[in-house]
């Protein structure tokens, strides 16, 4: 079993089971040795065989898959047969039924475990009755033991299910944390690249452009002045520096936004159409006046929303619309899919796309924008993002 906070509990229960069985088997051996009859050696051989078969169960527990289930069933069956043979000779072997109860409940799947407990209880009661006559204690004792074993076995199964669910939840939380960290790193890198691109554009590029214009004006003002060749060389050098600077700006900006936000959204829609999803993209002829951070955020929002639609919505048609608001922009993504309950997603109700929506909401919130999710089960989903232009 994988390690969890409940692992010590399981280890303690299994260790207690092993100790209990060893103690009861030792008691049976002592009873056999004190009798000194013709069946003594046969009983001792059966007791040793019982211990050997029980120890072999550790090898079976190391196997996996369907082989383990079949091998475990055969192991429990062989152990039961040896126990019945020992019980036929030694009535005290009926005590061994109690640890066998736990083996049945732990090894046998579904209802087979409780059924085996009931059958073993009946065998123990009948054996005790045949050896020493049917008494109240001989009947009540195995019944009480079976009841206690069933209660403990049910509790053990509940703990095991809780451990599995907790492990799955922890794995999901770790995966979500890793995805969020990767998204934050990506966003930080893009933001820094965008900042550098803006700084270079607003300082070096503007300065080189101004120098080039001034040199051009000086060259045009007096075409015969001394040192004109130096002015022309300086203007050519400034032009080359400006071209290099603009190339640096293009490389720092997100590659998908080389041609602008509108063409990037169109290319995104075409890519999803090649995947078999019908996407209609509507963009203005000129991109809204947004910062590179805002454009990148809107593109990432569209990418995440279309990915969610493809994975979870089951939509036949998706519409993506970018609108220039003058002082900002609005991006609307609407699908005709199965929809969902936004309240359940906000409350962490287990929606499979809740992480994608949280990532979109965090992007919009960091830029001071507004996100509206309009959806209902069976009515599709409309996601609206509104961002203001940076002052």
Short mmCIF file of C-alpha atoms in Angstrom, two decimals:
data_model
loop_
_atom_site.label_atom_id
_atom_site.label_comp_id
_atom_site.label_asym_id
_atom_site.label_seq_id
_atom_site.Cartn_x
_atom_site.Cartn_y
_atom_site.Cartn_z
CA UNK A 1 0.00 0.00 0.00
CA UNK A 2 1.16 3.54 -0.80
CA UNK A 3 2.18 5.53 2.25
CA UNK A 4 -0.45 7.86 3.66
CA UNK A 5 -1.49 9.24 7.03
CA UNK A 6 -3.54 6.08 7.60
CA UNK A 7 -0.69 3.70 6.81
CA UNK A 8 0.27 3.22 10.51
CA UNK A 9 -3.34 2.21 11.24
CA UNK A 10 -3.31 -0.45 8.51
CA UNK A 11 0.11 -1.71 9.59
CA UNK A 12 -1.08 -1.96 13.19
CA UNK A 13 -4.20 -3.90 12.23
CA UNK A 14 -2.26 -6.35 10.07
CA UNK A 15 0.42 -6.85 12.71
CA UNK A 16 -2.23 -7.48 15.33
CA UNK A 17 -3.86 -10.06 13.04
CA UNK A 18 -0.55 -11.90 12.57
CA UNK A 19 0.16 -11.90 16.32
CA UNK A 20 -3.37 -13.11 17.12
CA UNK A 21 -3.16 -15.99 14.66
CA UNK A 22 0.30 -17.03 15.92
CA UNK A 23 -0.90 -17.00 19.52
CA UNK A 24 -4.03 -19.05 18.75
CA UNK A 25 -2.05 -21.53 16.67
CA UNK A 26 0.44 -21.91 19.54
CA UNK A 27 -2.49 -22.59 21.87
CA UNK A 28 -3.73 -25.33 19.52
CA UNK A 29 -0.25 -26.91 19.40
CA UNK A 30 -0.06 -26.90 23.21
CA UNK A 31 -3.45 -28.62 23.42
CA UNK A 32 -2.31 -31.24 20.91
CA UNK A 33 0.90 -31.95 22.83
CA UNK A 34 -0.97 -32.42 26.13
CA UNK A 35 -3.37 -35.00 24.72
CA UNK A 36 -0.92 -37.75 23.67
CA UNK A 37 -3.30 -39.80 21.52
CA UNK A 38 -2.99 -41.49 18.14
CA UNK A 39 -3.79 -38.27 16.22
CA UNK A 40 -1.10 -36.15 17.86
CA UNK A 41 1.42 -36.30 15.02
CA UNK A 42 -1.24 -35.81 12.36
CA UNK A 43 -2.53 -32.74 14.21
CA UNK A 44 0.99 -31.34 14.57
CA UNK A 45 1.62 -31.83 10.84
CA UNK A 46 -1.66 -30.06 10.04
CA UNK A 47 -0.76 -27.19 12.41
CA UNK A 48 2.64 -26.81 10.73
CA UNK A 49 0.99 -26.96 7.31
CA UNK A 50 -1.49 -24.29 8.41
CA UNK A 51 1.38 -22.01 9.47
CA UNK A 52 3.26 -22.66 6.22
CA UNK A 53 0.26 -21.87 4.03
CA UNK A 54 -0.39 -18.71 6.03
CA UNK A 55 3.20 -17.52 5.57
CA UNK A 56 2.97 -18.12 1.82
CA UNK A 57 0.29 -15.44 1.77
CA UNK A 58 3.05 -12.79 1.99
CA UNK A 59 4.37 -13.91 -1.42
CA UNK A 60 0.87 -13.77 -2.88
CA UNK A 61 0.37 -10.23 -1.56
CA UNK A 62 3.39 -9.11 -3.65
CA UNK A 63 1.65 -10.03 -6.92
CA UNK A 64 -0.59 -7.54 -8.76
CA UNK A 65 -3.63 -7.41 -11.02
CA UNK A 66 -6.00 -10.30 -11.72
CA UNK A 67 -3.30 -12.81 -10.79
CA UNK A 68 -3.32 -11.49 -7.25
CA UNK A 69 -7.11 -11.84 -6.90
CA UNK A 70 -7.10 -15.44 -8.16
CA UNK A 71 -4.02 -16.39 -6.12
CA UNK A 72 -5.48 -14.83 -2.97
CA UNK A 73 -8.74 -16.75 -3.39
CA UNK A 74 -6.82 -20.02 -3.83
CA UNK A 75 -4.65 -19.21 -0.81
CA UNK A 76 -7.66 -18.55 1.44
CA UNK A 77 -9.33 -21.72 0.16
CA UNK A 78 -6.26 -23.85 0.91
CA UNK A 79 -5.91 -22.28 4.37
CA UNK A 80 -9.58 -23.02 5.09
CA UNK A 81 -9.25 -26.66 4.04
CA UNK A 82 -6.26 -27.16 6.33
CA UNK A 83 -8.16 -25.48 9.15
CA UNK A 84 -11.21 -27.72 8.68
CA UNK A 85 -8.96 -30.82 8.74
CA UNK A 86 -7.25 -29.56 11.91
CA UNK A 87 -10.64 -28.71 13.44
CA UNK A 88 -11.80 -32.29 12.84
CA UNK A 89 -8.99 -33.53 15.07
CA UNK A 90 -8.61 -30.68 17.58
CA UNK A 91 -11.72 -28.78 18.77
CA UNK A 92 -9.56 -25.91 20.05
CA UNK A 93 -8.74 -25.14 16.40
CA UNK A 94 -12.15 -23.45 16.32
CA UNK A 95 -10.40 -20.42 17.89
CA UNK A 96 -8.53 -19.92 14.62
CA UNK A 97 -11.77 -18.96 12.92
CA UNK A 98 -11.56 -15.46 14.39
CA UNK A 99 -8.40 -14.35 12.47
CA UNK A 100 -9.76 -16.24 9.44
CA UNK A 101 -12.78 -13.93 9.55
CA UNK A 102 -10.52 -10.93 8.92
CA UNK A 103 -8.71 -12.72 6.11
CA UNK A 104 -12.00 -13.46 4.36
CA UNK A 105 -13.13 -9.84 4.65
CA UNK A 106 -9.79 -8.46 3.51
CA UNK A 107 -8.93 -10.86 0.69
CA UNK A 108 -12.24 -11.92 -0.84
CA UNK A 109 -13.99 -9.25 -2.97
CA UNK A 110 -17.48 -7.86 -2.49
CA UNK A 111 -20.03 -10.06 -0.74
CA UNK A 112 -17.79 -13.14 -0.91
CA UNK A 113 -16.05 -12.06 2.31
CA UNK A 114 -19.18 -11.84 4.52
CA UNK A 115 -20.55 -15.08 2.99
CA UNK A 116 -17.30 -16.88 3.85
CA UNK A 117 -17.53 -15.52 7.41
CA UNK A 118 -21.05 -16.95 7.80
CA UNK A 119 -20.02 -20.34 6.41
CA UNK A 120 -16.91 -20.52 8.61
CA UNK A 121 -19.03 -19.63 11.64
CA UNK A 122 -21.39 -22.49 10.86
CA UNK A 123 -18.47 -24.91 10.47
CA UNK A 124 -17.00 -23.82 13.81
CA UNK A 125 -20.34 -24.18 15.62
CA UNK A 126 -20.97 -27.65 14.16
CA UNK A 127 -17.41 -28.83 14.94
CA UNK A 128 -17.64 -27.68 18.54
CA UNK A 129 -21.02 -29.38 18.85
CA UNK A 130 -19.75 -32.67 17.44
CA UNK A 131 -16.70 -32.70 19.72
CA UNK A 132 -18.29 -31.67 23.01
CA UNK A 133 -22.01 -31.32 22.45
CA UNK A 134 -23.96 -28.24 21.48
CA UNK A 135 -23.90 -25.61 24.20
CA UNK A 136 -24.90 -21.98 24.46
CA UNK A 137 -21.28 -20.91 24.69
CA UNK A 138 -20.30 -23.07 21.73
CA UNK A 139 -22.94 -21.37 19.58
CA UNK A 140 -22.82 -17.81 20.91
CA UNK A 141 -19.00 -17.57 20.94
CA UNK A 142 -18.46 -18.01 17.17
CA UNK A 143 -21.51 -15.83 16.40
CA UNK A 144 -20.20 -12.97 18.56
CA UNK A 145 -16.75 -13.33 17.00
CA UNK A 146 -18.25 -13.22 13.51
CA UNK A 147 -20.25 -10.09 14.38
CA UNK A 148 -17.20 -8.31 15.81
CA UNK A 149 -15.11 -9.31 12.78
CA UNK A 150 -17.76 -8.00 10.39
CA UNK A 151 -17.90 -4.64 12.18
CA UNK A 152 -14.11 -4.29 12.26
CA UNK A 153 -13.86 -5.43 8.63
CA UNK A 154 -16.38 -2.83 7.50
CA UNK A 155 -14.46 -0.18 9.41
CA UNK A 156 -11.22 -1.31 7.78
CA UNK A 157 -12.76 -1.07 4.31
CA UNK A 158 -14.10 2.41 5.09
CA UNK A 159 -10.61 3.49 6.19
CA UNK A 160 -9.11 2.00 3.03
CA UNK A 161 -11.59 3.87 0.83
CA UNK A 162 -10.87 7.08 2.71
CA UNK A 163 -7.13 6.56 2.20
CA UNK A 164 -7.59 6.05 -1.55
CA UNK A 165 -9.82 9.13 -1.84
CA UNK A 166 -7.34 11.20 0.17
CA UNK A 167 -4.45 10.07 -2.01
CA UNK A 168 -6.43 10.99 -5.14
CA UNK A 169 -7.29 14.40 -3.67
CA UNK A 170 -3.66 15.08 -2.73
CA UNK A 171 -2.50 14.05 -6.20
CA UNK A 172 -5.06 16.40 -7.76
CA UNK A 173 -4.02 19.25 -5.48
CA UNK A 174 -0.34 18.72 -6.30
CA UNK A 175 -1.10 18.61 -10.04
CA UNK A 176 -3.21 21.78 -9.76
CA UNK A 177 -0.43 23.51 -7.82
CA UNK A 178 2.12 22.54 -10.46
CA UNK A 179 -0.12 23.74 -13.30
CA UNK A 180 -0.77 27.02 -11.48
CA UNK A 181 2.95 27.50 -10.83
CA UNK A 182 3.73 26.81 -14.49
CA UNK A 183 1.04 29.27 -15.59
CA UNK A 184 2.38 31.93 -13.23
CA UNK A 185 5.94 31.39 -14.47
CA UNK A 186 4.77 31.63 -18.08
CA UNK A 187 2.79 34.75 -17.33
CA UNK A 188 5.75 36.29 -15.51
CA UNK A 189 8.08 35.58 -18.44
CA UNK A 190 5.60 37.02 -20.93
CA UNK A 191 5.04 40.08 -18.75
CA UNK A 192 8.78 40.71 -18.45
CA UNK A 193 9.29 40.27 -22.19
CA UNK A 194 6.43 42.66 -22.87
CA UNK A 195 7.85 45.19 -20.41
CA UNK A 196 11.27 45.05 -22.09
CA UNK A 197 9.65 45.41 -25.51
CA UNK A 198 7.74 48.50 -24.34
CA UNK A 199 10.81 50.02 -22.70
CA UNK A 200 12.95 49.50 -25.82
CA UNK A 201 10.16 50.86 -28.02
CA UNK A 202 9.60 53.93 -25.88
CA UNK A 203 13.30 54.77 -25.34
CA UNK A 204 15.86 53.35 -27.76
CA UNK A 205 13.57 52.97 -30.76
CA UNK A 206 12.02 56.42 -30.33
CA UNK A 207 15.43 57.97 -29.83
CA UNK A 208 16.87 56.36 -32.97
CA UNK A 209 13.81 57.39 -34.95
CA UNK A 210 14.20 60.99 -33.78
CA UNK A 211 17.92 60.99 -34.61
CA UNK A 212 17.17 59.65 -38.07
CA UNK A 213 14.55 62.35 -38.68
CA UNK A 214 16.87 65.13 -37.45
CA UNK A 215 19.73 63.92 -39.66
CA UNK A 216 17.39 63.69 -42.61
CA UNK A 217 16.26 67.25 -41.97
CA UNK A 218 19.87 68.43 -41.69
CA UNK A 219 20.72 66.67 -44.94
CA UNK A 220 17.75 68.22 -46.75
CA UNK A 221 18.38 71.73 -45.38
CA UNK A 222 21.79 72.17 -47.08
CA UNK A 223 22.82 69.58 -49.64
CA UNK A 224 26.20 71.27 -50.26
CA UNK A 225 27.36 71.83 -46.68
CA UNK A 226 30.71 70.36 -45.53
CA UNK A 227 30.51 66.98 -43.77
CA UNK A 228 27.35 65.93 -45.60
CA UNK A 229 28.73 62.45 -46.11
CA UNK A 230 29.13 62.07 -42.36
CA UNK A 231 25.50 63.11 -41.85
CA UNK A 232 24.37 60.55 -44.42
CA UNK A 233 26.50 57.86 -42.78
CA UNK A 234 25.08 58.76 -39.33
CA UNK A 235 21.50 58.62 -40.73
CA UNK A 236 22.16 55.22 -42.31
CA UNK A 237 23.65 53.97 -39.06
CA UNK A 238 20.60 55.23 -37.12
CA UNK A 239 18.31 53.52 -39.64
CA UNK A 240 20.14 50.23 -39.20
CA UNK A 241 20.01 50.58 -35.42
CA UNK A 242 16.28 51.33 -35.59
CA UNK A 243 15.69 48.24 -37.76
CA UNK A 244 17.62 46.08 -35.30
CA UNK A 245 15.71 47.56 -32.37
CA UNK A 246 12.37 46.84 -33.99
CA UNK A 247 13.50 43.29 -34.65
CA UNK A 248 14.36 42.93 -30.95
CA UNK A 249 10.90 44.24 -30.06
CA UNK A 250 9.24 41.70 -32.35
CA UNK A 251 11.28 38.87 -30.82
CA UNK A 252 10.43 39.94 -27.28
CA UNK A 253 6.73 40.20 -28.01
CA UNK A 254 4.72 36.92 -27.88
CA UNK A 255 5.18 35.15 -31.24
CA UNK A 256 1.46 34.59 -31.69
CA UNK A 257 0.92 38.36 -31.54
CA UNK A 258 3.43 39.26 -34.28
CA UNK A 259 0.63 40.34 -36.59
CA UNK A 260 -1.67 41.60 -33.82
CA UNK A 261 -4.41 40.24 -31.55
CA UNK A 262 -7.10 39.96 -34.25
CA UNK A 263 -5.04 37.80 -36.65
CA UNK A 264 -3.86 35.70 -33.71
CA UNK A 265 -7.49 34.95 -32.76
CA UNK A 266 -8.29 34.09 -36.38
CA UNK A 267 -5.34 31.68 -36.52
CA UNK A 268 -6.47 30.15 -33.21
CA UNK A 269 -9.94 29.52 -34.62
CA UNK A 270 -8.51 27.97 -37.78
CA UNK A 271 -6.35 25.65 -35.71
CA UNK A 272 -9.35 24.37 -33.74
CA UNK A 273 -11.34 23.98 -36.96
CA UNK A 274 -8.61 21.67 -38.20
CA UNK A 275 -9.25 19.67 -35.03
CA UNK A 276 -12.89 19.26 -36.04
CA UNK A 277 -14.56 22.04 -34.01
CA UNK A 278 -16.62 24.66 -35.85
CA UNK A 279 -15.32 28.08 -34.76
CA UNK A 280 -16.54 31.48 -36.02
CA UNK A 281 -14.16 34.36 -35.26
CA UNK A 282 -15.13 38.01 -35.55
CA UNK A 283 -12.47 40.71 -35.05
CA UNK A 284 -12.28 44.43 -35.85
CA UNK A 285 -10.19 45.58 -38.85
CA UNK A 286 -7.79 47.35 -36.47
CA UNK A 287 -6.72 45.93 -33.13
CA UNK A 288 -7.95 47.75 -30.00
CA UNK A 289 -5.40 50.02 -28.35
CA UNK A 290 -4.32 47.59 -25.63
CA UNK A 291 -1.01 46.98 -23.94
CA UNK A 292 0.98 43.90 -24.81
CA UNK A 293 0.03 42.41 -21.41
CA UNK A 294 -3.67 42.88 -22.15
CA UNK A 295 -3.37 41.43 -25.67
CA UNK A 296 -1.47 38.45 -24.34
CA UNK A 297 -4.07 37.93 -21.61
CA UNK A 298 -6.97 38.00 -24.09
CA UNK A 299 -5.18 35.54 -26.37
CA UNK A 300 -4.49 33.20 -23.44
CA UNK A 301 -8.11 33.52 -22.32
CA UNK A 302 -9.29 32.51 -25.78
CA UNK A 303 -6.86 29.58 -25.87
CA UNK A 304 -7.96 28.32 -22.46
CA UNK A 305 -11.67 28.79 -23.17
CA UNK A 306 -11.53 26.93 -26.50
CA UNK A 307 -9.55 24.13 -24.86
CA UNK A 308 -12.26 23.82 -22.19
CA UNK A 309 -14.97 23.77 -24.86
CA UNK A 310 -13.18 21.01 -26.77
CA UNK A 311 -12.61 18.89 -23.66
CA UNK A 312 -15.82 19.33 -21.69
CA UNK A 313 -18.60 21.21 -23.51
CA UNK A 314 -19.42 18.81 -26.36
CA UNK A 315 -20.31 21.86 -28.46
CA UNK A 316 -21.04 21.78 -32.19
CA UNK A 317 -20.38 25.50 -32.72
CA UNK A 318 -18.30 28.19 -30.99
CA UNK A 319 -18.33 31.93 -31.64
CA UNK A 320 -15.37 34.19 -30.75
CA UNK A 321 -15.92 37.94 -31.02
CA UNK A 322 -13.44 40.73 -30.26
CA UNK A 323 -14.92 44.23 -29.98
CA UNK A 324 -13.06 47.55 -29.80
CA UNK A 325 -14.63 49.70 -27.07
CA UNK A 326 -12.48 52.74 -27.78
CA UNK A 327 -11.13 52.81 -24.25
CA UNK A 328 -10.70 49.05 -24.08
CA UNK A 329 -11.84 45.79 -25.62
CA UNK A 330 -14.36 43.02 -25.05
CA UNK A 331 -13.83 39.34 -25.88
CA UNK A 332 -16.88 37.07 -26.03
CA UNK A 333 -16.63 33.29 -26.42
CA UNK A 334 -19.98 31.47 -26.71
CA UNK A 335 -20.68 27.79 -27.32
CA UNK A 336 -23.80 25.65 -27.66
CA UNK A 337 -22.47 22.82 -25.48
CA UNK A 338 -23.80 21.06 -22.40
CA UNK A 339 -23.14 24.01 -20.09
CA UNK A 340 -22.63 23.81 -16.32
CA UNK A 341 -23.53 25.49 -13.03
CA UNK A 342 -21.12 28.42 -12.44
CA UNK A 343 -21.96 28.44 -8.72
CA UNK A 344 -20.73 24.86 -8.32
CA UNK A 345 -17.47 25.77 -10.07
CA UNK A 346 -16.95 28.80 -7.84
CA UNK A 347 -17.61 26.66 -4.76
CA UNK A 348 -15.18 23.96 -5.98
CA UNK A 349 -17.96 21.49 -6.75
CA UNK A 350 -15.71 19.19 -8.79
CA UNK A 351 -16.26 20.59 -12.27
CA UNK A 352 -13.59 19.16 -14.51
CA UNK A 353 -12.85 22.55 -16.10
CA UNK A 354 -12.83 24.59 -12.87
CA UNK A 355 -9.05 25.05 -12.96
CA UNK A 356 -9.23 26.53 -16.47
CA UNK A 357 -11.89 29.00 -15.36
CA UNK A 358 -9.90 29.93 -12.26
CA UNK A 359 -6.82 30.57 -14.42
CA UNK A 360 -8.87 32.79 -16.75
CA UNK A 361 -10.34 34.68 -13.81
CA UNK A 362 -6.88 35.25 -12.32
CA UNK A 363 -5.52 36.63 -15.62
CA UNK A 364 -8.43 39.05 -15.94
CA UNK A 365 -8.25 40.10 -12.30
CA UNK A 366 -4.52 40.88 -12.51
CA UNK A 367 -5.24 43.34 -15.32
CA UNK A 368 -8.19 44.93 -13.51
CA UNK A 369 -10.70 43.57 -16.03
CA UNK A 370 -14.16 42.10 -15.70
CA UNK A 371 -15.13 38.45 -16.29
CA UNK A 372 -18.73 37.25 -16.68
CA UNK A 373 -19.59 33.56 -17.10
CA UNK A 374 -23.16 32.90 -18.22
CA UNK A 375 -24.03 29.21 -18.30
CA UNK A 376 -26.59 26.65 -17.21
CA UNK A 377 -26.79 22.88 -17.65
CA UNK A 378 -27.95 22.19 -21.21
CA UNK A 379 -27.86 25.86 -22.32
CA UNK A 380 -24.25 26.29 -23.42
CA UNK A 381 -21.77 28.79 -22.04
CA UNK A 382 -20.95 32.42 -22.78
CA UNK A 383 -17.71 33.86 -21.39
CA UNK A 384 -17.28 37.66 -21.57
CA UNK A 385 -14.01 39.43 -20.73
CA UNK A 386 -13.76 43.22 -20.68
CA UNK A 387 -10.43 45.04 -20.37
CA UNK A 388 -9.73 48.73 -20.27
CA UNK A 389 -6.87 50.29 -22.21
CA UNK A 390 -3.88 51.20 -20.11
CA UNK A 391 -3.69 54.97 -19.40
#
